CSV table of C-alpha atoms in Angstrom, one decimal:
chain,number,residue,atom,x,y,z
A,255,UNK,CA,89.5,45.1,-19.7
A,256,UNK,CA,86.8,44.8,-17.1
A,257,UNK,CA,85.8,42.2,-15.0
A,258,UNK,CA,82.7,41.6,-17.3
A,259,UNK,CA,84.6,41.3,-20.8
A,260,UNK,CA,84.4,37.2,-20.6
A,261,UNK,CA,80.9,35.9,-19.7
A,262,UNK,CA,80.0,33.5,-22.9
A,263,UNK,CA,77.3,31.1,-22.2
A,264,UNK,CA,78.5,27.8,-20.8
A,265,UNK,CA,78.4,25.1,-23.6
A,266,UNK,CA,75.1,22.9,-23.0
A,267,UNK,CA,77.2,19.5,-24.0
A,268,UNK,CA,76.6,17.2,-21.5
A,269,UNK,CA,79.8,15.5,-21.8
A,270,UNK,CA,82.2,18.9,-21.2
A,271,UNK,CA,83.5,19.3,-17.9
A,272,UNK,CA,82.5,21.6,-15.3
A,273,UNK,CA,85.3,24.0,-14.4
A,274,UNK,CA,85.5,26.3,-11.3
A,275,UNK,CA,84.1,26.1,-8.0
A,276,UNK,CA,87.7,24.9,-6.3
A,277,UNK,CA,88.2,24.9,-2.7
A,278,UNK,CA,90.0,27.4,-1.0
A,279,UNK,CA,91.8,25.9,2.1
A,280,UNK,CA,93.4,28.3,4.7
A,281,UNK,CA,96.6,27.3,6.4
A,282,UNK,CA,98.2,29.1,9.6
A,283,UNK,CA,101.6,29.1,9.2
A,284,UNK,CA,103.0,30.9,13.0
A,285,UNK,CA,105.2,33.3,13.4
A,286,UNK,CA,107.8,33.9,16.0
A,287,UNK,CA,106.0,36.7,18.6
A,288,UNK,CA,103.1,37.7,16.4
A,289,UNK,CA,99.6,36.3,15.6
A,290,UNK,CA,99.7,33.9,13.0
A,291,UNK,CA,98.7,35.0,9.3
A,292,UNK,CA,96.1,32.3,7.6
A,293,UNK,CA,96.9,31.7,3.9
A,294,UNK,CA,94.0,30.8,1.6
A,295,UNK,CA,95.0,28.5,-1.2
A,296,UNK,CA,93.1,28.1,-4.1
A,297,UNK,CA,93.3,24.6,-4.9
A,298,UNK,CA,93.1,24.8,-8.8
A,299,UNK,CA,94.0,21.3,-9.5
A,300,UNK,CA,90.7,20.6,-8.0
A,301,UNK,CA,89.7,21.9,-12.0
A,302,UNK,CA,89.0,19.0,-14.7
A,303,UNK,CA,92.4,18.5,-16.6
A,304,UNK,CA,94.6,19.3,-12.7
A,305,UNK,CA,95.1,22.9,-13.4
A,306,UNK,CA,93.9,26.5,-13.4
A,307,UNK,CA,94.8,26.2,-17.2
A,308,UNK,CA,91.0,24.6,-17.5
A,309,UNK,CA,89.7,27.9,-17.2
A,310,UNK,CA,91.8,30.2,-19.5
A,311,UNK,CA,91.3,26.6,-22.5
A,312,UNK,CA,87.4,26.9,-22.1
A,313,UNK,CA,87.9,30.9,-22.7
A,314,UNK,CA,90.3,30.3,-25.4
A,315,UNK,CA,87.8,27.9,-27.0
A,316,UNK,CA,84.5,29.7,-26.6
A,317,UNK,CA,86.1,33.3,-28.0
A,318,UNK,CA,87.3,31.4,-30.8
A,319,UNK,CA,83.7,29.9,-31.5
A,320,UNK,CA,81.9,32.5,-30.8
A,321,UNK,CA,83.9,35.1,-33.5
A,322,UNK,CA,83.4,31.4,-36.0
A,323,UNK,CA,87.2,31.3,-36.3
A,324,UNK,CA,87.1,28.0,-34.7
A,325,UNK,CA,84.1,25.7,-36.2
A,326,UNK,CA,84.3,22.1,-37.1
A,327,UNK,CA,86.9,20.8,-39.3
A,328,UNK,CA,89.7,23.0,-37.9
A,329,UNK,CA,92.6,22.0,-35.5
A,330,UNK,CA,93.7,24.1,-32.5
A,331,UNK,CA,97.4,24.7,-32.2
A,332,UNK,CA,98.9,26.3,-29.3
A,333,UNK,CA,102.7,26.5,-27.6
A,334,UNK,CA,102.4,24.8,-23.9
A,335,UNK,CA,104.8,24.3,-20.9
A,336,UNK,CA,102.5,21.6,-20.0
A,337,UNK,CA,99.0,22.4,-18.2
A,338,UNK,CA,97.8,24.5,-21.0
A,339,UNK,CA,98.0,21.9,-23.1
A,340,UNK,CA,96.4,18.9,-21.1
A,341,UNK,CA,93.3,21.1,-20.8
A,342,UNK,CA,93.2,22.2,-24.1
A,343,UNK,CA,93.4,18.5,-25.5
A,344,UNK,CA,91.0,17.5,-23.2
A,345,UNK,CA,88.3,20.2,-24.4
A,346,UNK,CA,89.3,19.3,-28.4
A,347,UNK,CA,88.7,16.1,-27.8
A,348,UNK,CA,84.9,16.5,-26.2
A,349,UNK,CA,84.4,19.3,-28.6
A,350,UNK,CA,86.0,17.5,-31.7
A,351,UNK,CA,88.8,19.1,-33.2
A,352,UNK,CA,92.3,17.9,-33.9
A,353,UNK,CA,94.7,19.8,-31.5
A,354,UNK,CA,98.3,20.0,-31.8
A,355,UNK,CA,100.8,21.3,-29.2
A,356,UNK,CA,104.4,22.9,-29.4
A,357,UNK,CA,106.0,21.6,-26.1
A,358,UNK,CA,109.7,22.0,-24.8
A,359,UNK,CA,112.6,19.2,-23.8
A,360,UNK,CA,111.4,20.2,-19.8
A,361,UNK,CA,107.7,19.6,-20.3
A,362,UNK,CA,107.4,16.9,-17.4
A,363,UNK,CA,106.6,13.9,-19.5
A,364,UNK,CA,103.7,13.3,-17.3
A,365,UNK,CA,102.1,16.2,-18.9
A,366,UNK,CA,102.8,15.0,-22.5
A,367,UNK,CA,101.3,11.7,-21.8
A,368,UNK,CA,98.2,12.9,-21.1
A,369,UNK,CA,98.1,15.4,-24.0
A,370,UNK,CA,98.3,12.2,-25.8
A,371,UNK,CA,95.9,10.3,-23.9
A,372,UNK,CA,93.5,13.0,-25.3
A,373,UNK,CA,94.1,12.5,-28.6
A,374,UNK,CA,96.8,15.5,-29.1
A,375,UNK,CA,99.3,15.6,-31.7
A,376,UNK,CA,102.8,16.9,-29.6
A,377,UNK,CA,105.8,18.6,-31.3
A,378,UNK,CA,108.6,18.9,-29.3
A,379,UNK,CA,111.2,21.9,-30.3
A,380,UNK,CA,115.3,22.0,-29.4
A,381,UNK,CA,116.1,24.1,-26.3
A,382,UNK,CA,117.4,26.9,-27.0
A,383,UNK,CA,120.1,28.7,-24.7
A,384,UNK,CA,119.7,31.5,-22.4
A,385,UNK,CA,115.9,30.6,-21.3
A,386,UNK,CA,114.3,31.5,-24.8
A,387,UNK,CA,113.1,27.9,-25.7
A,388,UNK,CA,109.6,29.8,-26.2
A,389,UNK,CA,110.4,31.4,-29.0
A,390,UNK,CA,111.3,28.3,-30.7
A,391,UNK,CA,108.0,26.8,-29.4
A,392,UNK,CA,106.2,30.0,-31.2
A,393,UNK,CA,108.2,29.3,-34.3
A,394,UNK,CA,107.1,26.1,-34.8
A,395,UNK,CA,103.1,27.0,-34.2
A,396,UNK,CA,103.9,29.8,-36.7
A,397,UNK,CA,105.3,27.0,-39.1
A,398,UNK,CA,101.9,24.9,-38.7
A,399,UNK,CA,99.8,28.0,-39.3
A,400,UNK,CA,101.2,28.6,-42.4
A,401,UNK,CA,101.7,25.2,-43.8
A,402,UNK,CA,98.0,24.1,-42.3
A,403,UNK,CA,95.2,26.7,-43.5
A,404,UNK,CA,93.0,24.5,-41.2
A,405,UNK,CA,95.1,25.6,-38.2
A,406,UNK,CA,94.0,27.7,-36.0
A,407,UNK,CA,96.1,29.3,-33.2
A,408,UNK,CA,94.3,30.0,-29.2
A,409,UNK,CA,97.1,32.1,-28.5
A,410,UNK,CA,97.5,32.7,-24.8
A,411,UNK,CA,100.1,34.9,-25.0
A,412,UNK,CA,97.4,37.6,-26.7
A,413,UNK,CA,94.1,36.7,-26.5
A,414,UNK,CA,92.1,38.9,-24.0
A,415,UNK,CA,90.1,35.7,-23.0
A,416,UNK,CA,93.2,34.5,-21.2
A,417,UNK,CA,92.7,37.5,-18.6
A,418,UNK,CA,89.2,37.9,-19.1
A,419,UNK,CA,88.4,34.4,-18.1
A,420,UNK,CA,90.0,35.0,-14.5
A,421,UNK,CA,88.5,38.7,-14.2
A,422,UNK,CA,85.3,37.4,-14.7
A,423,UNK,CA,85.1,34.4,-13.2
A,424,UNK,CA,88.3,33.4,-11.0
A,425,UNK,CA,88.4,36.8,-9.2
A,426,UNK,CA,85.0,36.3,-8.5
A,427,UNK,CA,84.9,32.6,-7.0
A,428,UNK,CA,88.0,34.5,-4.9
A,429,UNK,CA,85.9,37.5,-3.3
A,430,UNK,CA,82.7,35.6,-2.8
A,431,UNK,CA,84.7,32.9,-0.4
A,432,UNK,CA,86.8,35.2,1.4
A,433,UNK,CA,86.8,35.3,5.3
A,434,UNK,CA,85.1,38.3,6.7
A,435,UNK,CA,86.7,40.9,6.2
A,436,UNK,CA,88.4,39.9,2.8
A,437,UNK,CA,91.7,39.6,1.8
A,438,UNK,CA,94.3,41.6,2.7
A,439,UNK,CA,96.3,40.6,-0.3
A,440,UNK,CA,96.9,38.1,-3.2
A,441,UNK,CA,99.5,36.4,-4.3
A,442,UNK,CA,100.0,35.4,-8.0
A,443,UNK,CA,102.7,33.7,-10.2
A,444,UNK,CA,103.3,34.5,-13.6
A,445,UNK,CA,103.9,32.5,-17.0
A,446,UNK,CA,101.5,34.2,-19.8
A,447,UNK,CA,101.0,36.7,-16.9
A,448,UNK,CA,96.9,36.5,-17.7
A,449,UNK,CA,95.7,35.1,-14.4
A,450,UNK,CA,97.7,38.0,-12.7
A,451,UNK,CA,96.1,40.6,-15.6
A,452,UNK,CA,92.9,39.4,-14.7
A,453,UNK,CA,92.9,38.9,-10.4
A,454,UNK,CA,94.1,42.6,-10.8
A,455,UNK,CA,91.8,44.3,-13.1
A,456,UNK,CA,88.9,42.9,-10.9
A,457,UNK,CA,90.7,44.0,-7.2
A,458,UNK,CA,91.7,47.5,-8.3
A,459,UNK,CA,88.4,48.5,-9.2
A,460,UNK,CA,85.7,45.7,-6.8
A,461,UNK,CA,88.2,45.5,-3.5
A,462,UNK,CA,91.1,48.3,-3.9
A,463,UNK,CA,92.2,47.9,-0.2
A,464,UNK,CA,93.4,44.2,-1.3
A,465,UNK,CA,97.0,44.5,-2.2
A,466,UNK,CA,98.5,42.5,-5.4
A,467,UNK,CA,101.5,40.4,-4.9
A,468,UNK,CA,103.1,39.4,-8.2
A,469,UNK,CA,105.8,36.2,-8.0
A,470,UNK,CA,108.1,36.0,-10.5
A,471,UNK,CA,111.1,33.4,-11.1
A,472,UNK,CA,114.4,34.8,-11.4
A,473,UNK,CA,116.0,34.4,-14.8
A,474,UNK,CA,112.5,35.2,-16.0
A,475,UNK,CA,111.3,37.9,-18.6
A,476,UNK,CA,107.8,37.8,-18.0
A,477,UNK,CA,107.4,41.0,-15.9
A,478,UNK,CA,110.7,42.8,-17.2
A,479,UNK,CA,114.1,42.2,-17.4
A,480,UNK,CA,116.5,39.6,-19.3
A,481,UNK,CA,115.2,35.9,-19.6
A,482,UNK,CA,118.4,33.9,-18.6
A,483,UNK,CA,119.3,30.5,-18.0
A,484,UNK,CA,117.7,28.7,-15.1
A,485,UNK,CA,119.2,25.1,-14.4
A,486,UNK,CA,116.3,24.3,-11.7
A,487,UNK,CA,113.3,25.3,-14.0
A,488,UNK,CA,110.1,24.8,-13.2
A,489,UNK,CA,107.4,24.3,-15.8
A,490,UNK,CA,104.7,26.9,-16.3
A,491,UNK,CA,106.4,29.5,-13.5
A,492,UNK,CA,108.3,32.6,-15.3
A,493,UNK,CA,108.8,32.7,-19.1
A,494,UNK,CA,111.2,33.6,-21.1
A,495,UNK,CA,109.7,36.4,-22.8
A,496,UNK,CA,107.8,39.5,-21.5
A,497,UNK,CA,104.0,39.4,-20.5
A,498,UNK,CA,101.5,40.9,-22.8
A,499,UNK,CA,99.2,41.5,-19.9
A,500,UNK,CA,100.9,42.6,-17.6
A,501,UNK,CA,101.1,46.2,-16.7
A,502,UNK,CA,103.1,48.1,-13.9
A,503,UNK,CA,99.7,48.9,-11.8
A,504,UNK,CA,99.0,45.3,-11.4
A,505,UNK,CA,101.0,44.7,-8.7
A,506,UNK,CA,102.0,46.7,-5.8
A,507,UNK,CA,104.9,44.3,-4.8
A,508,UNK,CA,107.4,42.2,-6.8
A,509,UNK,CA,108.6,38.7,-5.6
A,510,UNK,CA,111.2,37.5,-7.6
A,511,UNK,CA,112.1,33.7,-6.4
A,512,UNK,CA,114.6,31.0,-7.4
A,513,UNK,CA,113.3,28.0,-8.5
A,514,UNK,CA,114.8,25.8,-6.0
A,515,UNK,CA,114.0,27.6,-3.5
A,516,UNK,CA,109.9,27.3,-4.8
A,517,UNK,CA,110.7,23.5,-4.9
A,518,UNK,CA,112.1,23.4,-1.4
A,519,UNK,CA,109.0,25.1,-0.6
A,520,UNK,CA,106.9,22.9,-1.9
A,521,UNK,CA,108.6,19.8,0.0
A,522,UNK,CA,107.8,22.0,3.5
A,523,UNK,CA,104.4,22.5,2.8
A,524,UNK,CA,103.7,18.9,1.3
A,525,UNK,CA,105.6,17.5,4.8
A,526,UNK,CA,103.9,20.7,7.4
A,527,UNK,CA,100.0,19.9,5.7
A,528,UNK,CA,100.1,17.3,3.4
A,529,UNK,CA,99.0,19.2,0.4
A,530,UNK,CA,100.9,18.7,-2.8
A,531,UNK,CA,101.6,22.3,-4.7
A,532,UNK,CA,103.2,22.9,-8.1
A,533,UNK,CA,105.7,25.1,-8.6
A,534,UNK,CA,103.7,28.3,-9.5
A,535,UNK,CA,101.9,27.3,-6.4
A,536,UNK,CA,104.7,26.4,-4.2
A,537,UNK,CA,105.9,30.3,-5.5
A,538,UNK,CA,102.8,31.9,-4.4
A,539,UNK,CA,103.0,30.2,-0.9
A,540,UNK,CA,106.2,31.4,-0.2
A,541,UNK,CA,105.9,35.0,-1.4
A,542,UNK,CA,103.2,35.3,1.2
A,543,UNK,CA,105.0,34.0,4.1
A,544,UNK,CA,108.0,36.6,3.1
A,545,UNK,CA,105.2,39.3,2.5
A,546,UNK,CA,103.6,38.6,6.0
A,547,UNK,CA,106.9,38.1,8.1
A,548,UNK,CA,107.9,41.6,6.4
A,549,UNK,CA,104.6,43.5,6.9
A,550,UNK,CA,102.1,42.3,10.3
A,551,UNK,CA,99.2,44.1,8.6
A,552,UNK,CA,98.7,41.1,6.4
A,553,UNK,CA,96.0,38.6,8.5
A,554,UNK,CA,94.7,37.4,5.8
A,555,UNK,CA,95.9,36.3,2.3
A,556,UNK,CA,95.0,34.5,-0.8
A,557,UNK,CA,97.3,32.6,-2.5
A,558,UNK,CA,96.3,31.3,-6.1
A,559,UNK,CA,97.3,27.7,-6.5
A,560,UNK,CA,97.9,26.9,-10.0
A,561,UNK,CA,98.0,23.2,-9.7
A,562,UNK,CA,99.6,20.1,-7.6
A,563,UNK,CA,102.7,18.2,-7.8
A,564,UNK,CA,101.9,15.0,-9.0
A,565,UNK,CA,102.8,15.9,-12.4
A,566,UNK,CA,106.6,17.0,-11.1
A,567,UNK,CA,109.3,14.7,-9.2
A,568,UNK,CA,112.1,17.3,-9.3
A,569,UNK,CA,109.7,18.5,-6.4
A,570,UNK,CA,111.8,16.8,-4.0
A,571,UNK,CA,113.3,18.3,-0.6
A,572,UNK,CA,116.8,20.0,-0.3
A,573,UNK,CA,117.0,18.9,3.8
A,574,UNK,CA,116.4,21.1,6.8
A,575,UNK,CA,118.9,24.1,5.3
A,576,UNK,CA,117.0,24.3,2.3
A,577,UNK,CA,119.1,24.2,-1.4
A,578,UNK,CA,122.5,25.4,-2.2
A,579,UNK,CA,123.1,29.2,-1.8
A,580,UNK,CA,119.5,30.0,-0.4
A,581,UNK,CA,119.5,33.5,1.6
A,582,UNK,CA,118.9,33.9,5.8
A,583,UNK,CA,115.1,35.7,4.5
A,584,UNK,CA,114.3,32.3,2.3
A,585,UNK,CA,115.7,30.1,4.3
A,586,UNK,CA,113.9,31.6,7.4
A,587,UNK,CA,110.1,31.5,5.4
A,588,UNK,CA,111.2,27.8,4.6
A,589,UNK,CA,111.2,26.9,8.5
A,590,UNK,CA,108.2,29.1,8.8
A,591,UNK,CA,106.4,26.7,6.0
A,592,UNK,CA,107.7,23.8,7.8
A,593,UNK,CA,105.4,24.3,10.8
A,594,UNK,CA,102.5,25.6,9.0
A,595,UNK,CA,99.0,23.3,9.5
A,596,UNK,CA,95.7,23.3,8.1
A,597,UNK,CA,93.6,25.4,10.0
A,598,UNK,CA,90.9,24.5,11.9
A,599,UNK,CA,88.4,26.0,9.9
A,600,UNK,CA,88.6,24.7,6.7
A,601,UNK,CA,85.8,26.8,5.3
A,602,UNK,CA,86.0,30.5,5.1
């Protein structure tokens, strides 16, 4: 994949939604006896629809159109932890196609309510134990494929969209706002892993310097290793089955984080600067605080931000020692995120 592989023309429908151009919002967050590394977040919520997930539906949409699988009188089906499928209804319904979406018993039940609001058909499947309730969701889409010949399936767990999208477009916004200087890493969460597939493909080969942090949840599968059961989940950070994306080179460091530990972290950084983060987001932040109390060499770092917290109430705070069982090195970044501001610039 290159960074040029998704570049369809933008639809010329007045009514669809612009999507890109977020803001990317540094924060300082000070460390004990050393200058203070600023954090860029990419504020994706900013997107129509409140996530990231706006970009990677539009590219799921257009690749389908453009090969004339998808054309009037069809009905897009997809398997959603949530964001996916509020931007995906939202695009059916200006495009007009029937959508239906395979969610999960932990899709917030903001999230369904506005895939409704759309217009969206929702299936909700049983959970299934030991963190594989994805499968079941992928059963059931494979169910309506074959009993619906009208049916046709995005598929963000394969389509090469999903990456390109971010490669050609995301990476891009990324580099062309950066402080002078760049970006001396970026940070990432996984689900699908495509937004890390395609931030990655574009660094290694535009700005190779810029080192790729990968954020993981543990009791994940999505970059290796055993999906397992995780009582604190967070929608749309981890899954439980491995990427089809991802590859070892696109990251040069692993961050594998608890989810309570992402929600305490969201709690400090709503309460330190007043910006509400998601969970994936949340995730990012605190991988780069660990990254940059672990390694002074990182000034400067991007932290994608998949979307915000309205959409999440289990967001909530643990109090000043942070949740049940947290380490010394998490519970020290949580302080850390606790006194972090907005900086002063709030343009690069």
């Amino acid at each position: 994949m290159t960074d040029h592989e998704y570049a369809p023309a933008r639809r010329a429908d007045a009514a669809e939604p612009r999507i890109g151009g977020t803001s990317l919002v540094p924060v300082r967050v000070p460390l004990d006896g050393r200058p203070s590394p600023r954090l860029w977040l990419k504020l994706e919520a900013e997107n129509p629809f409140g996530s990231i997930k706006a970009r990677t539906a539009e590219a799921l949409l257009d690749s389908l159109e453009a090969t004339g699988t998808l054309r009037p009188g069809r009905r897009v089906v997809e398997s959603t932890s949530g964001n996916l499928g509020i931007a995906l209804a939202g695009l059916c319904a200006v495009r007009g196609y029937d959508c239906t979406l395979v969610v999960e018993p932990g899709t917030p039940p903001s999230s369904v309510s506005r895939m409704t609001a759309h217009g969206a058909t929702v299936v909700t499947v049983g959970e299934v134990p030991g963190g594989r309730t994805v499968d079941a969701r992928l059963d059931a889409v494979r169910a309506i494929l074959r009993q619906d010949p009208a049916a046709v399936w995005t598929n963000q767990y394969a389509n090469p969209a999903n990456p390109g999208v971010h490669a050609a477009r995301t990476a891009v916004e990324l580099v062309k706002d950066a402080p002078d200087g760049g970006f001396d890493a970026v940070a990432v969460a996984v689900s699908t892993g495509g937004t890390l597939a395609g931030l990655a493909e574009y660094f290694r080969v535009r700005r190779p310097a810029t080192r790729v942090i990968a954020v993981d949840a543990v009791g994940s599968a999505a970059l290796g290793g055993t999906a397992a059961y995780r009582p604190d989940k967070l929608a749309g950070f981890g899954s439980g089955r491995v990427s089809g994306f991802v590859r070892r080179h696109h990251w040069d460091h692993l961050v594998r984080l608890r989810d309570a530990d992402v929600a305490a972290a969201c709690a400090r950084i709503r309460q330190s600067t007043g910006l509400s983060l998601g969970g994936s987001a949340g995730a990012v932040v605190l991988a780069a605080v660990l990254h940059a109390e672990r390694d002074p060499s990182l000034r400067e770092v991007a932290c994608v931000c998949p979307d915000s917290g309205e959409k999440y109430p289990r967001l909530t705070d643990h109090g000043p020692a942070g949740p049940a069982g947290v380490s010394e090195e998490i519970s020290a970044a949580l302080r850390l995120l606790g006194r972090g501001r907005l900086d002063e610039r709030t343009t690069p």
